[in-house]
PDB file of C-alpha atoms and ligand atoms in Angstrom:
ATOM      1  CA  MET A 843       8.089  -7.865  30.761  1.00  0.00           C
ATOM      2  CA  MET A 844       8.237  -6.922  27.079  1.00  0.00           C
ATOM      3  CA  LYS A 845       9.584  -9.088  24.229  1.00  0.00           C
ATOM      4  CA  ARG A 846      10.404  -7.788  20.764  1.00  0.00           C
ATOM      5  CA  ILE A 847      11.240  -9.507  17.486  1.00  0.00           C
ATOM      6  CA  VAL A 848      11.560  -8.497  13.834  1.00  0.00           C
ATOM      7  CA  VAL A 849      10.955 -11.120  11.128  1.00  0.00           C
ATOM      8  CA  GLU A 850      11.199 -10.844   7.350  1.00  0.00           C
ATOM      9  CA  ALA A 851       9.323 -13.004   4.847  1.00  0.00           C
ATOM     10  CA  SER A 852       9.568 -12.965   1.093  1.00  0.00           C
ATOM     11  CA  ALA A 853       7.241 -12.355  -1.813  1.00  0.00           C
ATOM     12  CA  SER A 854       6.202 -15.413  -3.789  1.00  0.00           C
ATOM     13  CA  SER A 855       4.699 -16.361  -7.141  1.00  0.00           C
ATOM     14  CA  ALA A 856       2.166 -19.157  -6.863  1.00  0.00           C
ATOM     15  CA  ASN A 857       0.791 -21.691  -9.360  1.00  0.00           C
ATOM     16  CA  LEU A 858       3.532 -21.606 -12.057  1.00  0.00           C
ATOM     17  CA  GLY A 859       0.708 -22.053 -14.564  1.00  0.00           C
ATOM     18  CA  SER A 860      -0.047 -25.745 -14.341  1.00  0.00           C
ATOM     19  CA  GLY A 861       0.311 -26.143 -10.554  1.00  0.00           C
ATOM     20  CA  PHE A 862      -2.730 -24.299  -9.204  1.00  0.00           C
ATOM     21  CA  ASP A 863      -2.604 -24.180  -5.373  1.00  0.00           C
ATOM     22  CA  VAL A 864       0.327 -26.643  -5.452  1.00  0.00           C
ATOM     23  CA  PHE A 865       3.412 -24.946  -6.955  1.00  0.00           C
ATOM     24  CA  VAL A 866       5.106 -21.815  -5.707  1.00  0.00           C
ATOM     25  CA  ILE A 867       8.455 -20.075  -5.913  1.00  0.00           C
ATOM     26  CA  GLY A 868       9.768 -17.861  -3.137  1.00  0.00           C
ATOM     27  CA  LEU A 869      11.308 -14.662  -4.552  1.00  0.00           C
ATOM     28  CA  ASN A 870      14.460 -13.070  -3.190  1.00  0.00           C
ATOM     29  CA  ASP A 871      12.822  -9.628  -3.478  1.00  0.00           C
ATOM     30  CA  PRO A 872      10.757  -7.881  -2.317  1.00  0.00           C
ATOM     31  CA  ARG A 873      10.306  -8.817   1.348  1.00  0.00           C
ATOM     32  CA  ASP A 874       7.913  -7.666   4.056  1.00  0.00           C
ATOM     33  CA  SER A 875       9.002  -7.386   7.631  1.00  0.00           C
ATOM     34  CA  ILE A 876       6.974  -7.305  10.791  1.00  0.00           C
ATOM     35  CA  GLU A 877       7.926  -6.107  14.250  1.00  0.00           C
ATOM     36  CA  LEU A 878       6.096  -7.938  17.011  1.00  0.00           C
ATOM     37  CA  LEU A 879       5.982  -6.621  20.579  1.00  0.00           C
ATOM     38  CA  ALA A 880       4.514  -8.802  23.319  1.00  0.00           C
ATOM     39  CA  LEU A 881       3.655  -7.337  26.730  1.00  0.00           C
ATOM     40  CA  GLU A 882       2.446  -9.505  29.581  1.00  0.00           C
ATOM     41  CA  SER A 883      -1.196  -8.733  30.337  1.00  0.00           C
ATOM     42  CA  GLN A 884      -4.276 -10.071  32.154  1.00  0.00           C
ATOM     43  CA  GLU A 885      -6.065 -10.360  28.808  1.00  0.00           C
ATOM     44  CA  SER A 886      -5.193 -11.482  25.288  1.00  0.00           C
ATOM     45  CA  GLU A 887      -5.150  -8.575  22.883  1.00  0.00           C
ATOM     46  CA  VAL A 888      -3.869  -8.049  19.321  1.00  0.00           C
ATOM     47  CA  ASN A 889      -3.171  -4.628  17.803  1.00  0.00           C
ATOM     48  CA  LEU A 890      -2.035  -4.026  14.269  1.00  0.00           C
ATOM     49  CA  ASN A 891      -0.280  -1.121  12.552  1.00  0.00           C
ATOM     50  CA  TYR A 892       1.140  -0.499   9.115  1.00  0.00           C
ATOM     51  CA  LYS A 893       4.363   1.473   9.052  1.00  0.00           C
ATOM     52  CA  ASN A 894       3.461   3.105   5.762  1.00  0.00           C
ATOM     53  CA  GLY A 895      -0.083   4.056   6.595  1.00  0.00           C
ATOM     54  CA  TYR A 896      -2.316   1.538   4.797  1.00  0.00           C
ATOM     55  CA  VAL A 897      -5.877   1.487   6.050  1.00  0.00           C
ATOM     56  CA  ILE A 898      -6.553  -1.546   8.242  1.00  0.00           C
ATOM     57  CA  PRO A 899      -9.801  -3.259   7.288  1.00  0.00           C
ATOM     58  CA  GLY A 900     -10.268  -4.842  10.746  1.00  0.00           C
ATOM     59  CA  ILE A 901      -8.145  -7.315  12.651  1.00  0.00           C
ATOM     60  CA  ASP A 902      -9.947 -10.428  11.436  1.00  0.00           C
ATOM     61  CA  ALA A 903      -9.804  -9.362   7.803  1.00  0.00           C
ATOM     62  CA  THR A 904      -6.115  -8.657   7.985  1.00  0.00           C
ATOM     63  CA  ALA A 905      -3.744 -11.507   7.465  1.00  0.00           C
ATOM     64  CA  ALA A 906      -1.159 -10.788  10.160  1.00  0.00           C
ATOM     65  CA  GLY A 907      -3.843  -9.940  12.712  1.00  0.00           C
ATOM     66  CA  ALA A 908      -5.722 -13.157  11.972  1.00  0.00           C
ATOM     67  CA  VAL A 909      -2.543 -15.196  12.497  1.00  0.00           C
ATOM     68  CA  ALA A 910      -1.636 -13.416  15.745  1.00  0.00           C
ATOM     69  CA  LYS A 911      -5.166 -13.989  17.039  1.00  0.00           C
ATOM     70  CA  ALA A 912      -5.192 -17.650  15.974  1.00  0.00           C
ATOM     71  CA  VAL A 913      -1.912 -18.363  17.801  1.00  0.00           C
ATOM     72  CA  THR A 914      -2.986 -16.349  20.851  1.00  0.00           C
ATOM     73  CA  ASN A 915      -6.213 -18.361  21.091  1.00  0.00           C
ATOM     74  CA  GLN A 916      -4.642 -21.748  20.339  1.00  0.00           C
ATOM     75  CA  PHE A 917      -1.966 -21.355  23.020  1.00  0.00           C
ATOM     76  CA  ASN A 918      -4.061 -19.253  25.417  1.00  0.00           C
ATOM     77  CA  LEU A 919      -1.401 -16.534  25.522  1.00  0.00           C
ATOM     78  CA  LYS A 920      -2.115 -13.739  27.999  1.00  0.00           C
ATOM     79  CA  TYR A 921      -0.245 -10.976  26.244  1.00  0.00           C
ATOM     80  CA  LYS A 922      -0.904  -7.705  24.538  1.00  0.00           C
ATOM     81  CA  ILE A 923       0.550  -8.244  21.048  1.00  0.00           C
ATOM     82  CA  ILE A 924       1.406  -5.286  18.830  1.00  0.00           C
ATOM     83  CA  VAL A 925       2.273  -6.159  15.226  1.00  0.00           C
ATOM     84  CA  THR A 926       3.703  -3.452  12.978  1.00  0.00           C
ATOM     85  CA  ILE A 927       3.939  -4.381   9.308  1.00  0.00           C
ATOM     86  CA  ASN A 928       6.588  -2.782   7.155  1.00  0.00           C
ATOM     87  CA  ASN A 929       5.064  -3.571   3.807  1.00  0.00           C
ATOM     88  CA  ARG A 930       7.340  -3.575   0.765  1.00  0.00           C
ATOM     89  CA  ILE A 931       5.505  -6.200  -1.282  1.00  0.00           C
ATOM     90  CA  PRO A 932       2.798  -4.486  -3.324  1.00  0.00           C
ATOM     91  CA  ILE A 933      -0.642  -5.476  -2.005  1.00  0.00           C
ATOM     92  CA  GLY A 934      -3.168  -7.317  -4.159  1.00  0.00           C
ATOM     93  CA  VAL A 935      -1.046  -7.896  -7.270  1.00  0.00           C
ATOM     94  CA  GLY A 936      -0.333 -11.635  -7.013  1.00  0.00           C
ATOM     95  CA  LEU A 937       2.981 -11.500  -5.176  1.00  0.00           C
ATOM     96  CA  GLY A 938       1.860 -13.030  -1.886  1.00  0.00           C
ATOM     97  CA  SER A 939       1.848  -9.943   0.330  1.00  0.00           C
ATOM     98  CA  SER A 940      -0.787 -11.377   2.696  1.00  0.00           C
ATOM     99  CA  ALA A 941       1.172 -14.649   2.848  1.00  0.00           C
ATOM    100  CA  ALA A 942       4.397 -12.828   3.726  1.00  0.00           C
ATOM    101  CA  SER A 943       2.878 -10.931   6.642  1.00  0.00           C
ATOM    102  CA  SER A 944       1.063 -14.097   7.797  1.00  0.00           C
ATOM    103  CA  VAL A 945       4.265 -16.138   7.713  1.00  0.00           C
ATOM    104  CA  ALA A 946       6.362 -13.452   9.375  1.00  0.00           C
ATOM    105  CA  THR A 947       3.789 -13.195  12.189  1.00  0.00           C
ATOM    106  CA  ALA A 948       3.632 -16.976  12.663  1.00  0.00           C
ATOM    107  CA  VAL A 949       7.442 -17.236  12.783  1.00  0.00           C
ATOM    108  CA  ALA A 950       7.634 -14.303  15.216  1.00  0.00           C
ATOM    109  CA  MET A 951       5.000 -15.776  17.568  1.00  0.00           C
ATOM    110  CA  ASN A 952       6.668 -19.201  17.428  1.00  0.00           C
ATOM    111  CA  ARG A 953      10.040 -17.771  18.395  1.00  0.00           C
ATOM    112  CA  ILE A 954       8.987 -15.201  20.949  1.00  0.00           C
ATOM    113  CA  PHE A 955       6.771 -17.660  22.874  1.00  0.00           C
ATOM    114  CA  ASP A 956       9.059 -20.652  22.254  1.00  0.00           C
ATOM    115  CA  LEU A 957       6.164 -22.724  20.864  1.00  0.00           C
ATOM    116  CA  GLY A 958       8.330 -25.281  19.045  1.00  0.00           C
ATOM    117  CA  LEU A 959       6.138 -25.309  15.910  1.00  0.00           C
ATOM    118  CA  SER A 960       7.362 -27.389  12.946  1.00  0.00           C
ATOM    119  CA  ASP A 961       7.204 -25.976   9.407  1.00  0.00           C
ATOM    120  CA  GLU A 962       3.921 -27.829   8.835  1.00  0.00           C
ATOM    121  CA  MET A 963       2.460 -26.336  12.024  1.00  0.00           C
ATOM    122  CA  LEU A 964       3.653 -22.868  11.007  1.00  0.00           C
ATOM    123  CA  LEU A 965       1.933 -23.338   7.646  1.00  0.00           C
ATOM    124  CA  SER A 966      -1.291 -24.443   9.273  1.00  0.00           C
ATOM    125  CA  VAL A 967      -1.255 -21.348  11.502  1.00  0.00           C
ATOM    126  CA  ALA A 968      -0.182 -18.930   8.754  1.00  0.00           C
ATOM    127  CA  VAL A 969      -2.939 -20.148   6.453  1.00  0.00           C
ATOM    128  CA  GLU A 970      -5.451 -18.418   8.754  1.00  0.00           C
ATOM    129  CA  GLY A 971      -4.046 -15.163   7.373  1.00  0.00           C
ATOM    130  CA  GLU A 972      -4.701 -16.318   3.806  1.00  0.00           C
ATOM    131  CA  TYR A 973      -8.214 -17.328   4.801  1.00  0.00           C
ATOM    132  CA  ALA A 974      -8.837 -13.874   6.280  1.00  0.00           C
ATOM    133  CA  ALA A 975      -7.469 -12.187   3.165  1.00  0.00           C
ATOM    134  CA  SER A 976      -8.961 -14.355   0.421  1.00  0.00           C
ATOM    135  CA  GLY A 977     -11.623 -16.598   1.932  1.00  0.00           C
ATOM    136  CA  ALA A 978      -9.652 -19.736   0.993  1.00  0.00           C
ATOM    137  CA  ARG A 979      -7.045 -21.801   2.798  1.00  0.00           C
ATOM    138  CA  HIS A 980      -4.449 -22.129   0.027  1.00  0.00           C
ATOM    139  CA  TYR A 981      -0.954 -23.028   1.201  1.00  0.00           C
ATOM    140  CA  ASP A 982       1.160 -22.238  -1.868  1.00  0.00           C
ATOM    141  CA  ASN A 983       2.165 -18.626  -1.161  1.00  0.00           C
ATOM    142  CA  ILE A 984       2.800 -19.257   2.529  1.00  0.00           C
ATOM    143  CA  ALA A 985       5.037 -22.239   1.681  1.00  0.00           C
ATOM    144  CA  GLY A 986       7.094 -20.070  -0.701  1.00  0.00           C
ATOM    145  CA  SER A 987       7.246 -17.251   1.796  1.00  0.00           C
ATOM    146  CA  LEU A 988       8.256 -19.505   4.704  1.00  0.00           C
ATOM    147  CA  GLN A 989      10.530 -22.045   3.061  1.00  0.00           C
ATOM    148  CA  GLY A 990      11.719 -20.355  -0.144  1.00  0.00           C
ATOM    149  CA  GLY A 991      12.855 -21.984  -3.394  1.00  0.00           C
ATOM    150  CA  PHE A 992      10.438 -24.025  -5.481  1.00  0.00           C
ATOM    151  CA  ARG A 993       7.890 -25.810  -3.280  1.00  0.00           C
ATOM    152  CA  ILE A 994       5.293 -28.440  -4.083  1.00  0.00           C
ATOM    153  CA  VAL A 995       2.450 -28.385  -1.567  1.00  0.00           C
ATOM    154  CA  HIS A 996       0.600 -31.488  -0.472  1.00  0.00           C
ATOM    155  CA  GLN A 997      -2.464 -30.492   1.527  1.00  0.00           C
ATOM    156  CA  ARG A 998      -3.686 -33.624   3.309  1.00  0.00           C
ATOM    157  CA  PRO A 999      -1.589 -34.458   5.237  1.00  0.00           C
ATOM    158  CA  LEU A1000       0.069 -31.064   5.013  1.00  0.00           C
ATOM    159  CA  ASN A1001       3.679 -31.137   3.890  1.00  0.00           C
ATOM    160  CA  THR A1002       5.858 -29.696   1.153  1.00  0.00           C
ATOM    161  CA  VAL A1003       8.724 -30.882  -1.005  1.00  0.00           C
ATOM    162  CA  GLY A1004      11.227 -28.447  -2.434  1.00  0.00           C
ATOM    163  CA  PHE A1005      13.940 -28.004  -5.007  1.00  0.00           C
ATOM    164  CA  PRO A1006      16.530 -25.264  -5.246  1.00  0.00           C
ATOM    165  CA  PRO A1007      16.422 -23.305  -8.521  1.00  0.00           C
ATOM    166  CA  PRO A1008      18.696 -24.128 -11.452  1.00  0.00           C
ATOM    167  CA  LEU A1009      21.718 -21.863 -11.827  1.00  0.00           C
ATOM    168  CA  GLY A1010      20.768 -18.736 -13.757  1.00  0.00           C
ATOM    169  CA  MET A1011      17.008 -19.060 -13.250  1.00  0.00           C
ATOM    170  CA  THR A1012      15.725 -15.489 -13.216  1.00  0.00           C
ATOM    171  CA  ILE A1013      12.201 -14.195 -12.752  1.00  0.00           C
ATOM    172  CA  VAL A1014      10.868 -11.100 -14.487  1.00  0.00           C
ATOM    173  CA  VAL A1015       7.685  -9.734 -12.927  1.00  0.00           C
ATOM    174  CA  VAL A1016       5.541  -7.168 -14.702  1.00  0.00           C
ATOM    175  CA  THR A1017       2.431  -5.719 -13.072  1.00  0.00           C
ATOM    176  CA  PRO A1018      -0.104  -3.810 -15.168  1.00  0.00           C
ATOM    177  CA  GLU A1019      -1.761  -0.838 -13.509  1.00  0.00           C
ATOM    178  CA  ILE A1020      -5.370  -1.931 -13.910  1.00  0.00           C
ATOM    179  CA  LYS A1021      -8.383  -1.640 -11.661  1.00  0.00           C
ATOM    180  CA  LEU A1022      -9.371  -4.873  -9.946  1.00  0.00           C
ATOM    181  CA  PRO A1023     -12.230  -5.821  -7.638  1.00  0.00           C
ATOM    182  CA  ASN A1024     -11.738  -5.604  -3.870  1.00  0.00           C
ATOM    183  CA  ARG A1025     -10.727  -8.971  -2.423  1.00  0.00           C
ATOM    184  CA  LYS A1026      -9.164  -9.745  -5.799  1.00  0.00           C
ATOM    185  CA  THR A1027      -8.018 -13.298  -4.978  1.00  0.00           C
ATOM    186  CA  GLU A1028     -11.522 -14.252  -3.879  1.00  0.00           C
ATOM    187  CA  TYR A1029     -12.830 -12.829  -7.153  1.00  0.00           C
ATOM    188  CA  ALA A1030     -10.110 -14.575  -9.203  1.00  0.00           C
ATOM    189  CA  ARG A1031     -11.022 -17.886  -7.547  1.00  0.00           C
ATOM    190  CA  SER A1032     -14.705 -17.333  -8.305  1.00  0.00           C
ATOM    191  CA  LEU A1033     -13.845 -17.314 -12.045  1.00  0.00           C
ATOM    192  CA  LEU A1034     -12.556 -20.881 -11.958  1.00  0.00           C
ATOM    193  CA  PRO A1035     -14.433 -23.807 -13.487  1.00  0.00           C
ATOM    194  CA  LYS A1036     -16.055 -26.223 -11.018  1.00  0.00           C
ATOM    195  CA  GLN A1037     -15.319 -29.182 -13.279  1.00  0.00           C
ATOM    196  CA  VAL A1038     -12.428 -29.984 -15.590  1.00  0.00           C
ATOM    197  CA  ASN A1039     -12.613 -32.241 -18.619  1.00  0.00           C
ATOM    198  CA  LEU A1040     -10.276 -35.171 -18.986  1.00  0.00           C
ATOM    199  CA  ASP A1041      -8.356 -33.711 -21.921  1.00  0.00           C
ATOM    200  CA  LYS A1042      -7.464 -30.567 -19.966  1.00  0.00           C
ATOM    201  CA  MET A1043      -6.593 -32.613 -16.906  1.00  0.00           C
ATOM    202  CA  THR A1044      -4.201 -34.736 -18.969  1.00  0.00           C
ATOM    203  CA  LYS A1045      -2.566 -31.627 -20.463  1.00  0.00           C
ATOM    204  CA  ASN A1046      -2.093 -30.088 -17.033  1.00  0.00           C
ATOM    205  CA  ILE A1047      -0.593 -33.241 -15.547  1.00  0.00           C
ATOM    206  CA  SER A1048       1.812 -33.335 -18.473  1.00  0.00           C
ATOM    207  CA  SER A1049       2.756 -29.678 -17.941  1.00  0.00           C
ATOM    208  CA  ALA A1050       3.067 -29.913 -14.158  1.00  0.00           C
ATOM    209  CA  THR A1051       5.267 -32.980 -14.306  1.00  0.00           C
ATOM    210  CA  ARG A1052       7.563 -31.138 -16.749  1.00  0.00           C
ATOM    211  CA  VAL A1053       7.928 -28.329 -14.207  1.00  0.00           C
ATOM    212  CA  VAL A1054       8.931 -30.816 -11.503  1.00  0.00           C
ATOM    213  CA  ALA A1055      11.237 -32.733 -13.847  1.00  0.00           C
ATOM    214  CA  GLY A1056      12.789 -29.418 -14.929  1.00  0.00           C
ATOM    215  CA  PHE A1057      13.628 -28.499 -11.333  1.00  0.00           C
ATOM    216  CA  ALA A1058      14.915 -32.010 -10.632  1.00  0.00           C
ATOM    217  CA  LYS A1059      17.187 -31.874 -13.702  1.00  0.00           C
ATOM    218  CA  GLY A1060      18.107 -28.193 -13.344  1.00  0.00           C
ATOM    219  CA  ASP A1061      16.651 -27.527 -16.813  1.00  0.00           C
ATOM    220  CA  ILE A1062      15.167 -24.030 -17.173  1.00  0.00           C
ATOM    221  CA  ALA A1063      13.792 -24.664 -20.685  1.00  0.00           C
ATOM    222  CA  MET A1064      11.896 -27.694 -19.400  1.00  0.00           C
ATOM    223  CA  ILE A1065      10.464 -25.701 -16.485  1.00  0.00           C
ATOM    224  CA  GLY A1066       9.367 -22.999 -18.947  1.00  0.00           C
ATOM    225  CA  SER A1067       7.646 -25.495 -21.219  1.00  0.00           C
ATOM    226  CA  GLY A1068       5.678 -26.877 -18.266  1.00  0.00           C
ATOM    227  CA  LEU A1069       4.134 -23.538 -17.293  1.00  0.00           C
ATOM    228  CA  GLU A1070       1.357 -23.944 -19.851  1.00  0.00           C
ATOM    229  CA  ASP A1071      -2.006 -24.191 -18.095  1.00  0.00           C
ATOM    230  CA  SER A1072      -5.241 -25.352 -19.733  1.00  0.00           C
ATOM    231  CA  VAL A1073      -7.550 -24.792 -16.763  1.00  0.00           C
ATOM    232  CA  VAL A1074      -6.950 -21.781 -14.521  1.00  0.00           C
ATOM    233  CA  GLU A1075      -5.222 -19.196 -16.713  1.00  0.00           C
ATOM    234  CA  PRO A1076      -7.757 -19.479 -19.556  1.00  0.00           C
ATOM    235  CA  ALA A1077     -10.488 -18.659 -17.012  1.00  0.00           C
ATOM    236  CA  ARG A1078      -8.572 -15.862 -15.313  1.00  0.00           C
ATOM    237  CA  LYS A1079      -6.947 -14.039 -18.178  1.00  0.00           C
ATOM    238  CA  VAL A1080     -10.103 -11.953 -18.682  1.00  0.00           C
ATOM    239  CA  MET A1081      -8.802 -10.033 -15.641  1.00  0.00           C
ATOM    240  CA  ILE A1082      -5.594  -9.078 -17.451  1.00  0.00           C
ATOM    241  CA  PRO A1083      -6.111  -7.213 -20.731  1.00  0.00           C
ATOM    242  CA  TRP A1084      -3.657  -8.296 -23.471  1.00  0.00           C
ATOM    243  CA  PHE A1085      -2.325 -11.206 -21.389  1.00  0.00           C
ATOM    244  CA  ASP A1086      -1.727 -13.429 -24.456  1.00  0.00           C
ATOM    245  CA  GLN A1087       0.086 -10.659 -26.300  1.00  0.00           C
ATOM    246  CA  VAL A1088       2.274  -9.833 -23.283  1.00  0.00           C
ATOM    247  CA  ARG A1089       3.128 -13.522 -22.827  1.00  0.00           C
ATOM    248  CA  ASP A1090       4.016 -13.811 -26.539  1.00  0.00           C
ATOM    249  CA  SER A1091       6.181 -10.680 -26.351  1.00  0.00           C
ATOM    250  CA  ALA A1092       8.222 -12.273 -23.536  1.00  0.00           C
ATOM    251  CA  LEU A1093       8.559 -15.594 -25.387  1.00  0.00           C
ATOM    252  CA  GLN A1094       9.653 -13.800 -28.567  1.00  0.00           C
ATOM    253  CA  VAL A1095      12.676 -12.284 -26.821  1.00  0.00           C
ATOM    254  CA  GLY A1096      13.684 -15.598 -25.275  1.00  0.00           C
ATOM    255  CA  ALA A1097      11.742 -16.155 -22.026  1.00  0.00           C
ATOM    256  CA  ALA A1098      11.535 -19.882 -21.268  1.00  0.00           C
ATOM    257  CA  GLY A1099       7.915 -19.572 -20.136  1.00  0.00           C
ATOM    258  CA  VAL A1100       5.334 -17.188 -18.708  1.00  0.00           C
ATOM    259  CA  PHE A1101       2.598 -17.517 -16.081  1.00  0.00           C
ATOM    260  CA  ILE A1102       0.122 -15.426 -14.130  1.00  0.00           C
ATOM    261  CA  SER A1103       1.744 -14.852 -10.736  1.00  0.00           C
ATOM    262  CA  GLY A1104      -0.733 -16.242  -8.199  1.00  0.00           C
ATOM    263  CA  ALA A1105      -4.146 -14.712  -8.766  1.00  0.00           C
ATOM    264  CA  GLY A1106      -2.604 -11.897 -10.867  1.00  0.00           C
ATOM    265  CA  PRO A1107      -2.553  -9.379 -12.337  1.00  0.00           C
ATOM    266  CA  SER A1108       1.256  -9.623 -12.186  1.00  0.00           C
ATOM    267  CA  ILE A1109       2.751 -11.732 -14.932  1.00  0.00           C
ATOM    268  CA  ALA A1110       5.960 -13.669 -14.273  1.00  0.00           C
ATOM    269  CA  ALA A1111       8.404 -14.764 -16.958  1.00  0.00           C
ATOM    270  CA  VAL A1112      11.017 -17.442 -16.312  1.00  0.00           C
ATOM    271  CA  VAL A1113      14.306 -16.563 -17.979  1.00  0.00           C
ATOM    272  CA  ASP A1114      17.636 -18.330 -18.241  1.00  0.00           C
ATOM    273  CA  GLY A1115      19.733 -15.377 -17.113  1.00  0.00           C
ATOM    274  CA  LEU A1116      22.928 -17.070 -18.314  1.00  0.00           C
ATOM    275  CA  LYS A1117      21.658 -16.940 -21.912  1.00  0.00           C
ATOM    276  CA  ILE A1118      19.081 -14.145 -22.148  1.00  0.00           C
ATOM    277  CA  ASP A1119      19.091 -10.593 -20.785  1.00  0.00           C
ATOM    278  CA  PRO A1120      16.114 -10.467 -18.387  1.00  0.00           C
ATOM    279  CA  GLY A1121      15.993  -6.673 -18.873  1.00  0.00           C
ATOM    280  CA  ARG A1122      15.024  -7.262 -22.513  1.00  0.00           C
ATOM    281  CA  VAL A1123      12.174  -9.502 -21.415  1.00  0.00           C
ATOM    282  CA  GLN A1124      10.953  -6.920 -18.900  1.00  0.00           C
ATOM    283  CA  SER A1125      11.095  -4.142 -21.534  1.00  0.00           C
ATOM    284  CA  ALA A1126       9.251  -6.260 -24.112  1.00  0.00           C
ATOM    285  CA  MET A1127       6.438  -7.055 -21.669  1.00  0.00           C
ATOM    286  CA  ALA A1128       6.131  -3.456 -20.433  1.00  0.00           C
ATOM    287  CA  LYS A1129       6.204  -2.159 -24.029  1.00  0.00           C
ATOM    288  CA  CYS A1130       3.440  -4.555 -25.034  1.00  0.00           C
ATOM    289  CA  PHE A1131       1.228  -3.230 -22.232  1.00  0.00           C
ATOM    290  CA  ALA A1132       2.208   0.358 -23.121  1.00  0.00           C
ATOM    291  CA  ASP A1133       1.368  -0.228 -26.806  1.00  0.00           C
ATOM    292  CA  HIS A1134      -2.143  -1.055 -25.650  1.00  0.00           C
ATOM    293  CA  GLY A1135      -2.396   1.991 -23.389  1.00  0.00           C
ATOM    294  CA  ILE A1136      -1.662   0.279 -20.055  1.00  0.00           C
ATOM    295  CA  SER A1137       1.149   1.384 -17.737  1.00  0.00           C
ATOM    296  CA  ALA A1138       3.071  -1.422 -16.089  1.00  0.00           C
ATOM    297  CA  LYS A1139       5.781  -1.674 -13.467  1.00  0.00           C
ATOM    298  CA  GLY A1140       8.349  -4.431 -13.393  1.00  0.00           C
ATOM    299  CA  PHE A1141      11.293  -5.887 -11.545  1.00  0.00           C
ATOM    300  CA  ILE A1142      13.790  -8.688 -11.910  1.00  0.00           C
ATOM    301  CA  THR A1143      14.551 -11.151  -9.142  1.00  0.00           C
ATOM    302  CA  THR A1144      15.662 -14.707  -8.499  1.00  0.00           C
ATOM    303  CA  VAL A1145      14.128 -17.765  -6.876  1.00  0.00           C
ATOM    304  CA  GLY A1146      14.866 -17.994  -3.174  1.00  0.00           C
ATOM    305  CA  GLY A1147      13.307 -16.047  -0.359  1.00  0.00           C
ATOM    306  CA  GLY A1148      11.856 -17.650   2.740  1.00  0.00           C
ATOM    307  CA  ALA A1149      11.479 -16.231   6.257  1.00  0.00           C
ATOM    308  CA  ARG A1150      14.180 -15.203   8.703  1.00  0.00           C
ATOM    309  CA  ILE A1151      14.511 -13.595  12.082  1.00  0.00           C
ATOM    310  CA  VAL A1152      16.233 -10.229  11.704  1.00  0.00           C
ATOM    311  CA  GLU A1153      16.309  -8.901  15.297  1.00  0.00           C
ATOM    312  CA  GLU A1154      15.207 -10.139  18.696  1.00  0.00           C
ATOM    313  CA  GLN A1155      15.399  -8.785  22.239  1.00  0.00           C
TER     314      GLN A1155
HETATM  315  N1  HSE B2655      -3.169 -20.438  -5.659  1.00  0.00           N
HETATM  316  C1  HSE B2655      -3.775 -19.190  -5.291  1.00  0.00           C
HETATM  317  C2  HSE B2655      -4.716 -18.770  -6.403  1.00  0.00           C
HETATM  318  C3  HSE B2655      -2.708 -18.161  -5.103  1.00  0.00           C
HETATM  319  O1  HSE B2655      -4.293 -18.809  -7.562  1.00  0.00           O
HETATM  320  O2  HSE B2655      -5.865 -18.415  -6.123  1.00  0.00           O
HETATM  321  C4  HSE B2655      -3.242 -16.801  -4.764  1.00  0.00           C
HETATM  322  O3  HSE B2655      -2.152 -15.906  -4.637  1.00  0.00           O
END
C-alpha cells in the first residue's frame, strides 16, 4: 500500500536582533513544499530528491532526510519513504529553508503515520533537521515555520508562546549576493562571543522586552526599537559588507527597525505598511548595496506563515 501527502511550510526570520535563538517570525512568503510517499516495506529506507535539481550532500546532512530518518527510527516504521522537496525558499541566506523542509517532513510523517505528535513533539523531531544542517539544535526557525506569527521559544522544557502581528506590519527582506562559507550558519555561530558582559546583557534584555511588549500592544514602532542587538549582530556583521549603512538607509526612509535575518546575510526591515511604502525601503536598501558594488535581491512580505497540509491520498 502506498500513502502520499504534500505539506507546505513557510520561510522565517529568526532572532529579531535582540532575541537570539528565541524570537522568530514566520513569513507568508516564500514557502517550501515537500511530497512524501510511503510504501510498505520489509526494511526502513529514506530517499530524498529535490524537484529543482540541487545537489544532495547525503541523507544525514540534509535536513528533511535527517527528520524522516529520525521519525522512522523513533517509531520503528517499516516503510520506504521518498521525500521530494520543492524548494522555493533560497538556501543558505537566513530565511529558514532547512527549517521549512524539516518542519514539512515532520508534519507529513505525523499525519501519514497518524503519530499524534503535539507541536512540541513536532519541534523536537524537526530540530534534527536543523542539527544536520547547522550542527546546532536551535528551535527558532522551526517554530516560525511550523506555527507562524511571532513566536518566543523556551527550550527547556520546550514550548513556545506566540502573538499575531500588528495590523500593517510588513517585512522587507534584502539579500546581498556575497560569497559565504559552506555551512554558513555553523560559521555564523562560530563568530559569537562565549561570554557577554553585564552591560550588553542589560541592553539586550531591554531591547527584547520592547519587542515582546510591542507585539502585545500591537505597536510596530516599539517592536522596531527593540530590534537593537548588542551581542550577536556586532559579532556577525563582518559577514555582511556595509550592514550598518544598509540598516541606516532603511531607517532613513522610515523603517521601524532592521535586523539580520537569522544567521544572514539577508537583512530584514520591519515597516509599518499603513504609514510607509515598503517598496521605498526595499529600494533604499538595494541602492545602498549597489552604491557599494554589491547586487542584492529583495522581496516584501508579511508576518504569518506556518505549515499546512496541501494534499493527501
Ligand atoms: N538563531 C539561529 C542563529 C538562526 O542565529 O544562528 C539561524 O537561522
